[in-house]
mmCIF file of C-alpha atoms and ligand atoms in Angstrom:
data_model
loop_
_atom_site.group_PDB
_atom_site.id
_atom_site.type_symbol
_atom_site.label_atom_id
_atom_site.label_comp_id
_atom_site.label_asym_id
_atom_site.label_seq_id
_atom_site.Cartn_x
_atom_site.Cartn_y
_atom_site.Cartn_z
ATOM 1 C CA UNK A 1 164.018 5.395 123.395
ATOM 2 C CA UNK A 2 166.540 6.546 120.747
ATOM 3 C CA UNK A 3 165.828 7.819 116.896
ATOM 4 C CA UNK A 4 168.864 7.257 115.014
ATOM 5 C CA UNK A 5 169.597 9.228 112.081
ATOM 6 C CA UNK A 6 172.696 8.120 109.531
ATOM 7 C CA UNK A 7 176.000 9.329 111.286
ATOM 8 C CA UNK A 8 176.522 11.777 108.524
ATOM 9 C CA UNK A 9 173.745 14.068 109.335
ATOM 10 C CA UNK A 10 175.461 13.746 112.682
ATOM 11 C CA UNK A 11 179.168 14.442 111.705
ATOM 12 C CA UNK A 12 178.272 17.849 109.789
ATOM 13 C CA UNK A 13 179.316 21.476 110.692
ATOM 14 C CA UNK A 14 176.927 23.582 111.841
ATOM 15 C CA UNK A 15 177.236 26.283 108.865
ATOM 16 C CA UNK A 16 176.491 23.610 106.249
ATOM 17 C CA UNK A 17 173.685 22.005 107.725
ATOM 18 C CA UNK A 18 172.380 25.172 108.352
ATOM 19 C CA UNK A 19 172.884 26.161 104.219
ATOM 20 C CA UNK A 20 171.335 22.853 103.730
ATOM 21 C CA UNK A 21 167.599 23.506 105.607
ATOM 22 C CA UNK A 22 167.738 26.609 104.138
ATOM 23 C CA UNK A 23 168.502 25.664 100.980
ATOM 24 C CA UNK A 24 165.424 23.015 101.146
ATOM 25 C CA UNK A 25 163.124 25.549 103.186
ATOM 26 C CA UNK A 26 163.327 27.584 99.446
ATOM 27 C CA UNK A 27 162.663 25.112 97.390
ATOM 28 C CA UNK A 28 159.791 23.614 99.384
ATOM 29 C CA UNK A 29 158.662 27.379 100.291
ATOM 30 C CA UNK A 30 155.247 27.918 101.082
ATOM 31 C CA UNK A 31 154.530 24.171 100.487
ATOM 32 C CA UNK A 32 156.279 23.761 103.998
ATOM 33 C CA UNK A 33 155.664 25.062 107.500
ATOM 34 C CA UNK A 34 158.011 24.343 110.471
ATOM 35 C CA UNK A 35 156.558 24.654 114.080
ATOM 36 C CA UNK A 36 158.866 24.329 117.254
ATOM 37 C CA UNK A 37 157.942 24.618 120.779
ATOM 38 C CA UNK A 38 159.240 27.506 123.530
ATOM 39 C CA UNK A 39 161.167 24.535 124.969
ATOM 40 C CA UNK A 40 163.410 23.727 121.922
ATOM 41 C CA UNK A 41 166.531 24.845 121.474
ATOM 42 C CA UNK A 42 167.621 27.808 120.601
ATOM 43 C CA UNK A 43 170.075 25.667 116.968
ATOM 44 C CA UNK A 44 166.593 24.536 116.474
ATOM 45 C CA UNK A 45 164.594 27.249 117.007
ATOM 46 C CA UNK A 46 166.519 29.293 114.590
ATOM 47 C CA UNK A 47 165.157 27.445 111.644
ATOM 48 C CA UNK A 48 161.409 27.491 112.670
ATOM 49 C CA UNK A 49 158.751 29.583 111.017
ATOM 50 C CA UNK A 50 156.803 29.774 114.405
ATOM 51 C CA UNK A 51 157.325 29.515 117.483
ATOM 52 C CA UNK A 52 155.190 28.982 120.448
ATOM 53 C CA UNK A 53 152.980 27.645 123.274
ATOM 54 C CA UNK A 54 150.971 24.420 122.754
ATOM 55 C CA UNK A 55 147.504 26.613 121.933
ATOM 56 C CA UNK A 56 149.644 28.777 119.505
ATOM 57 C CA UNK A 57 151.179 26.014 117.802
ATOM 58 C CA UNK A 58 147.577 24.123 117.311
ATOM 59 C CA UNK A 59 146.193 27.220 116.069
ATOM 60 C CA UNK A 60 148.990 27.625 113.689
ATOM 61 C CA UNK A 61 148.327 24.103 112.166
ATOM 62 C CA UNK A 62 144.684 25.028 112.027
ATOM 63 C CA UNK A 63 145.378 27.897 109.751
ATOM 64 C CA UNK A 64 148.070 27.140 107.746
ATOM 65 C CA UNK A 65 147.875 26.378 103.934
ATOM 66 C CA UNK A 66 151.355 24.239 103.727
ATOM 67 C CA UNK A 67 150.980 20.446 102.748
ATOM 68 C CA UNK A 68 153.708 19.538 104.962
ATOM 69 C CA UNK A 69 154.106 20.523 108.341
ATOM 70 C CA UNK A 70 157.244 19.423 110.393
ATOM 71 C CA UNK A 71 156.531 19.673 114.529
ATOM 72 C CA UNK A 72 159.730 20.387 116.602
ATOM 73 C CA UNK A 73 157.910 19.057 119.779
ATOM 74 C CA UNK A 74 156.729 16.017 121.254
ATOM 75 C CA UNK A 75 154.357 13.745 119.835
ATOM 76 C CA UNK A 76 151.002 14.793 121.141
ATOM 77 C CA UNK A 77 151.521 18.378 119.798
ATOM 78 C CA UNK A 78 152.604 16.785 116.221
ATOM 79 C CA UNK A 79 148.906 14.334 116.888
ATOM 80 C CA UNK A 80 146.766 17.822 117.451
ATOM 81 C CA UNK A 81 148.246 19.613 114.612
ATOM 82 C CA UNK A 82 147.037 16.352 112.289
ATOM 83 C CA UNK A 83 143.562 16.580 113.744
ATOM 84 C CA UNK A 84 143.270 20.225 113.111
ATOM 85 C CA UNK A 85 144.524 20.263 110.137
ATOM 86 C CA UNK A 86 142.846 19.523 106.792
ATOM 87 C CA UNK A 87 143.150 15.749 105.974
ATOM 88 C CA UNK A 88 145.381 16.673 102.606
ATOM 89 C CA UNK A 89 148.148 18.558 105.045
ATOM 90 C CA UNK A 90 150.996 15.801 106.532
ATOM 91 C CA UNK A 91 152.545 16.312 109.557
ATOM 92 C CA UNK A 92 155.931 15.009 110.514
ATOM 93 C CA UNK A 93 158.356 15.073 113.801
ATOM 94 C CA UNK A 94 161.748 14.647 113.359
ATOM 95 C CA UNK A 95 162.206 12.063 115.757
ATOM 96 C CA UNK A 96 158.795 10.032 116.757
ATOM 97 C CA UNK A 97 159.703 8.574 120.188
ATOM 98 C CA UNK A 98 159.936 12.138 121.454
ATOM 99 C CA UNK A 99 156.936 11.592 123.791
ATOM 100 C CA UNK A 100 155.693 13.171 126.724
ATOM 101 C CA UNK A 101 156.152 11.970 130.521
ATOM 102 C CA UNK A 102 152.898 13.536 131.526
ATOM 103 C CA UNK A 103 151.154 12.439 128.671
ATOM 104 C CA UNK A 104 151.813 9.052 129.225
ATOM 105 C CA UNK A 105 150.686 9.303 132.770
ATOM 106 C CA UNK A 106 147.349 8.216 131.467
ATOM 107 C CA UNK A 107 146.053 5.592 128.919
ATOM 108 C CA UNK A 108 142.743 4.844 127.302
ATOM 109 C CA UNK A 109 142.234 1.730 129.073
ATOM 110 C CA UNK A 110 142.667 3.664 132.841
ATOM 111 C CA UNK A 111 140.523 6.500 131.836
ATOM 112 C CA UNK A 112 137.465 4.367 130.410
ATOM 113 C CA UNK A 113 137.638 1.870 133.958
ATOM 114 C CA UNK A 114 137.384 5.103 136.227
ATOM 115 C CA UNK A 115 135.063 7.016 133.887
ATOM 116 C CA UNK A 116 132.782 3.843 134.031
ATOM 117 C CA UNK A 117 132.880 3.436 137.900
ATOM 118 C CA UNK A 118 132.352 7.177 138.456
ATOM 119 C CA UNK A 119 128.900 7.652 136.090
ATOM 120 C CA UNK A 120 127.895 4.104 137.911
ATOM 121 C CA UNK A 121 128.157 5.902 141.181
ATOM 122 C CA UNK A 122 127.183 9.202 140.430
ATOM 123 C CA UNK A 123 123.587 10.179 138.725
ATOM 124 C CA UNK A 124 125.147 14.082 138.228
ATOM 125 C CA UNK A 125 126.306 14.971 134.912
ATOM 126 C CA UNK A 126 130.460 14.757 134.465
ATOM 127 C CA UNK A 127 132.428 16.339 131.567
ATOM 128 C CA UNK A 128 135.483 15.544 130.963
ATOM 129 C CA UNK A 129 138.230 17.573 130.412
ATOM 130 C CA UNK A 130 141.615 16.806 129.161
ATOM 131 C CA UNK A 131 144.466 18.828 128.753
ATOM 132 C CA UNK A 132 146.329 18.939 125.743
ATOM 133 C CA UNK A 133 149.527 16.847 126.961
ATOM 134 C CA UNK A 134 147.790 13.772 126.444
ATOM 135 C CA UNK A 135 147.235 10.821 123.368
ATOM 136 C CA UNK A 136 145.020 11.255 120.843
ATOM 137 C CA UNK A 137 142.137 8.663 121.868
ATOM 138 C CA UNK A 138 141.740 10.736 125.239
ATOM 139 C CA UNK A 139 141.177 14.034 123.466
ATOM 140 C CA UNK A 140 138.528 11.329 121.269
ATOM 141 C CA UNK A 141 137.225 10.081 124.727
ATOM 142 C CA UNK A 142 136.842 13.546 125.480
ATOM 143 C CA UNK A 143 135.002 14.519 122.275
ATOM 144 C CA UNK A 144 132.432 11.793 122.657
ATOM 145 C CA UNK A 145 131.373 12.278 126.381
ATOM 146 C CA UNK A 146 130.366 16.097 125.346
ATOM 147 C CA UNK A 147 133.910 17.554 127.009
ATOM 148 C CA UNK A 148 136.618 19.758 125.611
ATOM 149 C CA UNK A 149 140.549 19.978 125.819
ATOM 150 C CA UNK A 150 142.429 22.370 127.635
ATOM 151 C CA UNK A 151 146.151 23.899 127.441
ATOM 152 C CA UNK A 152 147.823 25.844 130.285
ATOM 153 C CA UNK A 153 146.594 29.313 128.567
ATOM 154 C CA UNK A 154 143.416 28.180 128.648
ATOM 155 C CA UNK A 155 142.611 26.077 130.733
ATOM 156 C CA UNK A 156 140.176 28.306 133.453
ATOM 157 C CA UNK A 157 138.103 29.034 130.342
ATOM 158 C CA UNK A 158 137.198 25.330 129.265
ATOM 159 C CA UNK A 159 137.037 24.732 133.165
ATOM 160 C CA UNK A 160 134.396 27.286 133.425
ATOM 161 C CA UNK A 161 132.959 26.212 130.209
ATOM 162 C CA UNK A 162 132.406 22.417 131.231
ATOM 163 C CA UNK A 163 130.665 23.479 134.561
ATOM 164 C CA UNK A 164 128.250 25.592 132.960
ATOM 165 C CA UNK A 165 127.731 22.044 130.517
ATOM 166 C CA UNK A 166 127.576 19.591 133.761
ATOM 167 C CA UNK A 167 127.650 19.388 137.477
ATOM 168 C CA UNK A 168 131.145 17.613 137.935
ATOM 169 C CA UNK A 169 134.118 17.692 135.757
ATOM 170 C CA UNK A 170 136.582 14.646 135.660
ATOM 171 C CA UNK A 171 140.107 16.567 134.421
ATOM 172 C CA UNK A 172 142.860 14.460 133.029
ATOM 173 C CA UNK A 173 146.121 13.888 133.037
ATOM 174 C CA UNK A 174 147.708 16.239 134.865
ATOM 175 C CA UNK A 175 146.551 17.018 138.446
ATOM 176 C CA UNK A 176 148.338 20.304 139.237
ATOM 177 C CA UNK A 177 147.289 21.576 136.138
ATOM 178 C CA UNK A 178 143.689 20.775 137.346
ATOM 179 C CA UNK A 179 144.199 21.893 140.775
ATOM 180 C CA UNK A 180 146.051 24.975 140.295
ATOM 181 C CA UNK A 181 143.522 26.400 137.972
ATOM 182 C CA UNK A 182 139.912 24.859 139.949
ATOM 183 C CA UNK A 183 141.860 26.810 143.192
ATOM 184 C CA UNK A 184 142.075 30.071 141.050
ATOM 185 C CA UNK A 185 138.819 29.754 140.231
ATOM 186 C CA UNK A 186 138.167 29.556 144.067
ATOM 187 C CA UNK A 187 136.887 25.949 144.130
ATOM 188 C CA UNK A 188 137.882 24.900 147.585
ATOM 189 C CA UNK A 189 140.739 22.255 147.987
ATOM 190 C CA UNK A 190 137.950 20.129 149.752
ATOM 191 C CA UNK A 191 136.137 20.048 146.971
ATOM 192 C CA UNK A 192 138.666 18.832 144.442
ATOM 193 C CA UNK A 193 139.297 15.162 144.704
ATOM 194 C CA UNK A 194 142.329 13.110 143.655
ATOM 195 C CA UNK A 195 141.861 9.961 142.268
ATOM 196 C CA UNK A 196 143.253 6.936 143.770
ATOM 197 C CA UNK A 197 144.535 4.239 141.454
ATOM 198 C CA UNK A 198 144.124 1.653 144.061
ATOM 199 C CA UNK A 199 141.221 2.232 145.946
ATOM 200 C CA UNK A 200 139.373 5.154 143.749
ATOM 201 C CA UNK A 201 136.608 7.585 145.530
ATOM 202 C CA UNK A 202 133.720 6.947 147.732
ATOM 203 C CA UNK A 203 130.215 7.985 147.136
ATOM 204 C CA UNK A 204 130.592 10.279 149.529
ATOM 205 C CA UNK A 205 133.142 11.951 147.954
ATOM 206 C CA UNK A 206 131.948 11.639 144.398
ATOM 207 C CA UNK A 207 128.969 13.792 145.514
ATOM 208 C CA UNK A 208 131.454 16.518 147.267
ATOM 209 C CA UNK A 209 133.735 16.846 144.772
ATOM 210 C CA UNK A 210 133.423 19.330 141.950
ATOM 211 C CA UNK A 211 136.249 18.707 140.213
ATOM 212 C CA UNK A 212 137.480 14.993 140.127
ATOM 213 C CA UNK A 213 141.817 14.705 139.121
ATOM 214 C CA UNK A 214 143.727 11.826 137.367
ATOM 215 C CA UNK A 215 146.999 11.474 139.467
ATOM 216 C CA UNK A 216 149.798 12.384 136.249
ATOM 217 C CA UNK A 217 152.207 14.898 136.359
ATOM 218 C CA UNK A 218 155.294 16.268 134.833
ATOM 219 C CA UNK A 219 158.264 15.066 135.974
ATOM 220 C CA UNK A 220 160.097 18.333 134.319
ATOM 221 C CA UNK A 221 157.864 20.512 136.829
ATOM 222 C CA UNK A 222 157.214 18.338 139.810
ATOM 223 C CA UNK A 223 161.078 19.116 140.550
ATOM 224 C CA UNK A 224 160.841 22.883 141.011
ATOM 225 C CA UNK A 225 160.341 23.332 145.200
ATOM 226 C CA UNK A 226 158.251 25.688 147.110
ATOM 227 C CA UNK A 227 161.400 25.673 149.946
ATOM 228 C CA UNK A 228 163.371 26.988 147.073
ATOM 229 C CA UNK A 229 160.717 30.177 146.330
ATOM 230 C CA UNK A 230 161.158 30.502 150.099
ATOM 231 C CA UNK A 231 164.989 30.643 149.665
ATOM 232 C CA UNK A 232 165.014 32.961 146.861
ATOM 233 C CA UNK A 233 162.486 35.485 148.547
ATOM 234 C CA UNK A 234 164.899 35.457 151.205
ATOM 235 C CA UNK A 235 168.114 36.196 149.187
ATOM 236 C CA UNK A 236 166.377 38.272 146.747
ATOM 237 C CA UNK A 237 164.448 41.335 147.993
ATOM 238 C CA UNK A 238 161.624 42.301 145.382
ATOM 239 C CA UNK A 239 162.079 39.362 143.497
ATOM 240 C CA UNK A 240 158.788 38.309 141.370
ATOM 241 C CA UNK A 241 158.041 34.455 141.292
ATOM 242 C CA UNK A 242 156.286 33.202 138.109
ATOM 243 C CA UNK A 243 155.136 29.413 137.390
ATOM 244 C CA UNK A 244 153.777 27.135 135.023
ATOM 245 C CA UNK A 245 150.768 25.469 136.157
ATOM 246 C CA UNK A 246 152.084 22.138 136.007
ATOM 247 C CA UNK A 247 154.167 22.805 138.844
ATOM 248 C CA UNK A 248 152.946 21.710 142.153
ATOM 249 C CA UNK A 249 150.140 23.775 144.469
ATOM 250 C CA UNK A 250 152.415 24.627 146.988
ATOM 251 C CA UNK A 251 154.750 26.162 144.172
ATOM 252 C CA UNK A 252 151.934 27.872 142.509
ATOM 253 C CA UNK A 253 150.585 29.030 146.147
ATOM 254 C CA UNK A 254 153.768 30.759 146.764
ATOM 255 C CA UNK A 255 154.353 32.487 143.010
ATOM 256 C CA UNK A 256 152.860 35.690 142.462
ATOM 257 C CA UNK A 257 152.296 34.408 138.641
ATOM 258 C CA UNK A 258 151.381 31.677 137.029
ATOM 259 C CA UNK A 259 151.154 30.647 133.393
ATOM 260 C CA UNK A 260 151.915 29.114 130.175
ATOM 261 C CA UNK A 261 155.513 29.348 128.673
ATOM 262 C CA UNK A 262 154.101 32.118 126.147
ATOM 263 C CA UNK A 263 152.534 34.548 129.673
ATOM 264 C CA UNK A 264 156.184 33.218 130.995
ATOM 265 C CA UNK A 265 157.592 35.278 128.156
ATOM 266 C CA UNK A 266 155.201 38.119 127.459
ATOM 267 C CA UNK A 267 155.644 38.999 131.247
ATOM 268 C CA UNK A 268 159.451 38.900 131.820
ATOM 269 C CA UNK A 269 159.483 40.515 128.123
ATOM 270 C CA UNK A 270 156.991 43.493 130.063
ATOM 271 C CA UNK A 271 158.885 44.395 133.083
ATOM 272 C CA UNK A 272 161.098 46.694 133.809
ATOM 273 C CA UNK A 273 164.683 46.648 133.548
ATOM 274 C CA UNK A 274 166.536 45.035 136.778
ATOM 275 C CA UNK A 275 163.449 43.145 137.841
ATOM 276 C CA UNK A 276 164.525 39.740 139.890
ATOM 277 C CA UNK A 277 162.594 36.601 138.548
ATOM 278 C CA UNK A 278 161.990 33.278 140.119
ATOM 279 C CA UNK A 279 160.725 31.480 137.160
ATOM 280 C CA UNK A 280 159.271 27.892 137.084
ATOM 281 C CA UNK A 281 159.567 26.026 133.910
ATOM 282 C CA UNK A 282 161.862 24.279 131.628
ATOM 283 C CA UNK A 283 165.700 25.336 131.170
ATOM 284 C CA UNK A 284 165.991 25.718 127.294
ATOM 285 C CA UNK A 285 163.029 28.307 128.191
ATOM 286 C CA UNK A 286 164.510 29.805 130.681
ATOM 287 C CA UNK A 287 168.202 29.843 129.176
ATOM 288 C CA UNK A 288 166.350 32.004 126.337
ATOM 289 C CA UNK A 289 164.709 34.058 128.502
ATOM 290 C CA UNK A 290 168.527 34.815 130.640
ATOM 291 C CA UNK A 291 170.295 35.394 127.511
ATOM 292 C CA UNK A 292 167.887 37.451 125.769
ATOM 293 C CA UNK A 293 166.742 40.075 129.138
ATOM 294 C CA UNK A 294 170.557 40.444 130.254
ATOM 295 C CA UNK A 295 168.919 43.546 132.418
ATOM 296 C CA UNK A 296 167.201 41.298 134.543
ATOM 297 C CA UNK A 297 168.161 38.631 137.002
ATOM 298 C CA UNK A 298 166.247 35.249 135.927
ATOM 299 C CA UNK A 299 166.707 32.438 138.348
ATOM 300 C CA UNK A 300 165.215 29.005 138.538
ATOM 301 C CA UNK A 301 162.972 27.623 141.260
ATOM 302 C CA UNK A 302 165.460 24.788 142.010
ATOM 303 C CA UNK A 303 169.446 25.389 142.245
ATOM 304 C CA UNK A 304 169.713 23.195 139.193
ATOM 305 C CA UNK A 305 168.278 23.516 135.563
ATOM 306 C CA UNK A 306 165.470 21.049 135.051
ATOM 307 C CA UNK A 307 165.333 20.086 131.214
ATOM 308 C CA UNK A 308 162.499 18.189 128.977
ATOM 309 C CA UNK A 309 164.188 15.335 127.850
ATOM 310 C CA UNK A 310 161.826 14.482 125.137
ATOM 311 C CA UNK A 311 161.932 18.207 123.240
ATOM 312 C CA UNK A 312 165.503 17.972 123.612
ATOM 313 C CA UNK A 313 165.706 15.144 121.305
ATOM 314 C CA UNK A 314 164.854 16.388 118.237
ATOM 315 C CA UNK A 315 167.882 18.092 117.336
ATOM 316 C CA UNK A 316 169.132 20.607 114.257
ATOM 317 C CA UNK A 317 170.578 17.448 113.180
ATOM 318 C CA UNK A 318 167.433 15.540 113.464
ATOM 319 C CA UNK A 319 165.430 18.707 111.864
ATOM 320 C CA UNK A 320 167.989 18.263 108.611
ATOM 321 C CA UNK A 321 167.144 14.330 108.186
ATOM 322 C CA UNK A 322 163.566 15.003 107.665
ATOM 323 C CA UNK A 323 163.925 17.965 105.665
ATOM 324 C CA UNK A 324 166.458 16.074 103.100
ATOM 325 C CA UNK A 325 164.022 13.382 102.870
ATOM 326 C CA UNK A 326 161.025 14.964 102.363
ATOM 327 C CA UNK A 327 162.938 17.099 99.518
ATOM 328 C CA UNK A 328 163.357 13.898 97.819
ATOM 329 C CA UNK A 329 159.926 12.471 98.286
ATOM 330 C CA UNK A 330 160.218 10.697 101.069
ATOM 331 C CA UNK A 331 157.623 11.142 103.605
ATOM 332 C CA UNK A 332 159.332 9.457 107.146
ATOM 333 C CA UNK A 333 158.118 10.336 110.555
ATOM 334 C CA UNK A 334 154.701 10.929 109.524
ATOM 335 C CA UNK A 335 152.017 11.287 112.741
ATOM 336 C CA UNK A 336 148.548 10.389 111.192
ATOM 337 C CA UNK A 337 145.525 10.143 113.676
ATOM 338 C CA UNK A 338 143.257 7.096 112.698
ATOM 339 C CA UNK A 339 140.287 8.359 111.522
ATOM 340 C CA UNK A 340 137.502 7.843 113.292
ATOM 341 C CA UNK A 341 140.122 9.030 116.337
ATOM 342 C CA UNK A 342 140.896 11.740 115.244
ATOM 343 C CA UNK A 343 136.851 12.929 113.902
ATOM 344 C CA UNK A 344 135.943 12.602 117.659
ATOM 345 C CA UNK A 345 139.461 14.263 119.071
ATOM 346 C CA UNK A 346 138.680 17.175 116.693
ATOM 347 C CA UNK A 347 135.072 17.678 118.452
ATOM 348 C CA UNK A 348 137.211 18.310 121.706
ATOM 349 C CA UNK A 349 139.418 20.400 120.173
ATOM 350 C CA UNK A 350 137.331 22.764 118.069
ATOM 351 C CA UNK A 351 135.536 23.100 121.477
ATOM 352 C CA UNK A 352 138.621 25.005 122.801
ATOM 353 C CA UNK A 353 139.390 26.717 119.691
ATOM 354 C CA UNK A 354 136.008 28.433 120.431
ATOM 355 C CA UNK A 355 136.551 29.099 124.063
HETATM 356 P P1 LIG B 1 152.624 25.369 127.111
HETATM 357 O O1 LIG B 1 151.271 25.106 126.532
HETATM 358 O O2 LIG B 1 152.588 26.371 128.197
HETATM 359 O O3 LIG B 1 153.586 25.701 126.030
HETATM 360 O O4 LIG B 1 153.122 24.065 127.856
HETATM 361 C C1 LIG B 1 153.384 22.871 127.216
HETATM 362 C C2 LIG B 1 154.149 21.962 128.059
HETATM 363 O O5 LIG B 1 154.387 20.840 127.720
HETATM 364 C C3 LIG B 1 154.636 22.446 129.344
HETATM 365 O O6 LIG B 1 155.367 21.475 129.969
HETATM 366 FE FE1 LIG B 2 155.680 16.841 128.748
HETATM 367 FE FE2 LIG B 2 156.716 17.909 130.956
HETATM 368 FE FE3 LIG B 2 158.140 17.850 128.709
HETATM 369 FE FE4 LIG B 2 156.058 19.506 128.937
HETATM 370 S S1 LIG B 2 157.965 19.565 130.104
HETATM 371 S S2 LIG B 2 156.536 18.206 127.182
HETATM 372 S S3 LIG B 2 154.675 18.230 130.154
HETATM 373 S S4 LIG B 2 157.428 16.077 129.898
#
């Protein structure tokens, strides 16, 4: 899905559109906070106040003072900052069909089915989990069946966490996420069941399985290859392989690191000079991270670039529309959480902003 903005926020040099948002980020000063995700890019970037991972960026929201807060990222991180923030603070995203493959791998209506077969089978206690890439009314679900949310930073923690609160957890919607980290944690693979859409789980394994995983994933990090790690630890001696959880097992198996864009930065940012990195995540990310260590080699797991379609389409461009309307009053592009949503979402959130 396109957002189309009039052509002459399109048409316009870069210098004056970037005197423009400044010009409006001073007049709407401390009234205004701008948020952008690691994998925006870099013209967008440039005019955010912070930047970060999905767990900084919520936590930002949760503590800011600004009525207004614009969200250069996809709709479920503009949804969390409304929750967490105080119900006179708007949020906006320049352009509202930026979604999120993953998090549309799994609706209300799928979760609520399989949550209602698996406590008809199962007398053990289940908590669900979900991780932040998903819609509002899961993180709600969530909140109201005692479980928490999860991002990639933290997601061992509220893993641990709903264990010591039940005997099974059912994690949702992405699988490697909920794989990689219940391995780490040295649940065995046995033990962690998948899911099947179209014929579900047995009893039998019900009662195995300690962790139970919706089927999603992201189609961004499904494409990096663990034949490719092979391939670059055999053209690269030394080289140091780091991955985002949401990349597949076999991926994660072979890396020496995993872990959300931010520990994707703070480690490359750590190492020495003329380190070789394998790194798997998104390419605005990992463009940054090439131009910015020029002492290092930085190569992707995959001998192409794989991008996030959805961050990429909120552009500078995009960023100036919403700013120039909401300096005139305005208010387009605004993500509000129903209600009663969003009081049970927040449950499952404030649970991870304790972890
Ligand atoms: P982070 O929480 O690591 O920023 O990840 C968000 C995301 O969408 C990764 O694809
Ligand atoms: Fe969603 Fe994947 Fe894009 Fe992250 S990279 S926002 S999980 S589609």
């Amino acid at each position: 899905m396109a957002y189309f903005i009039p052509k002459e926020y399109i048409d316009i040099d870069f210098k004056t559109l970037a005197d423009k948002i400044s010009a409006i980020k001073k007049r709407l000063n401390n009234n205004l906070l701008i948020l952008g995700h690691h994998y925006q890019k870099d013209e967008v970037l440039q005019f955010c106040d912070k930047r970060g991972d999905s767990f900084a960026l919520a936590k930002e929201a949760a503590g800011t003072s600004a009525g207004m807060i614009v969200f250069c990222g996809v709709h479920f991180m503009a949804e969390t900052a409304d929750i967490v923030s105080r119900d006179d603070q708007k949020v906006f995203i320049p352009d509202p069909t930026a979604g999120c493959f993953l998090a549309d791998c799994a609706n209300i209506q799928d979760i609520e089915k399989v949550w209602a077969k698996l406590t008809a089978l199962t007398d053990t206690k289940i908590i669900p989990v979900t991780y932040v890439n998903s819609s509002a009314h899961l993180k709600a679900f969530t909140g109201k069946h005692g479980g928490l949310v999860c991002t990639s930073s933290n997601a061992e923690k509220a893993l641990k966490k709903a264990r010591q609160w039940g005997d099974k957890v059912f994690f949702f919607p992405d699988q490697h996420l909920g794989r990689n980290t219940a391995v780490k944690m040295d649940i065995p693979l046995a033990r962690i069941k998948l899911w099947d859409p179209k014929q579900g789980l047995s009893i039998q394994e019900i009662e195995e399985a300690e962790i139970i995983l919706w089927n999603g994933y992201c189609n961004v990090h499904q494409e990096f290859s663990s034949n490719y790690v092979d391939y670059l630890r055999n053209t690269y001696e030394g080289i140091k392989i780091i991955a985002h959880p949401e990349c597949s097992y076999n991926v994660c198996q072979k890396s020496d690191f995993t872990g959300s864009t931010k520990e994707i930065i703070d480690m490359i940012e750590a190492s020495p000079s003329g380190t070789i990195w394998g790194v798997g995540t998104e390419k605005h990310l990992v463009n940054r991270l090439q131009k910015e260590h020029k002492d290092k080699e930085i190569y992707f797991l995959q001998d192409y670039e794989p991008q996030c379609i959805s961050m990429s389409q909120i552009t500078e461009n995009h960023l100036l529309y919403q700013l120039d309307q909401l300096s005139l009053g305005h208010e387009i592009n605004r993500v509000m959480v129903e209600k009663e949503t969003a009081a049970d979402a927040k449950l499952a959130l404030e649970r991870m902003l304790k972890l």
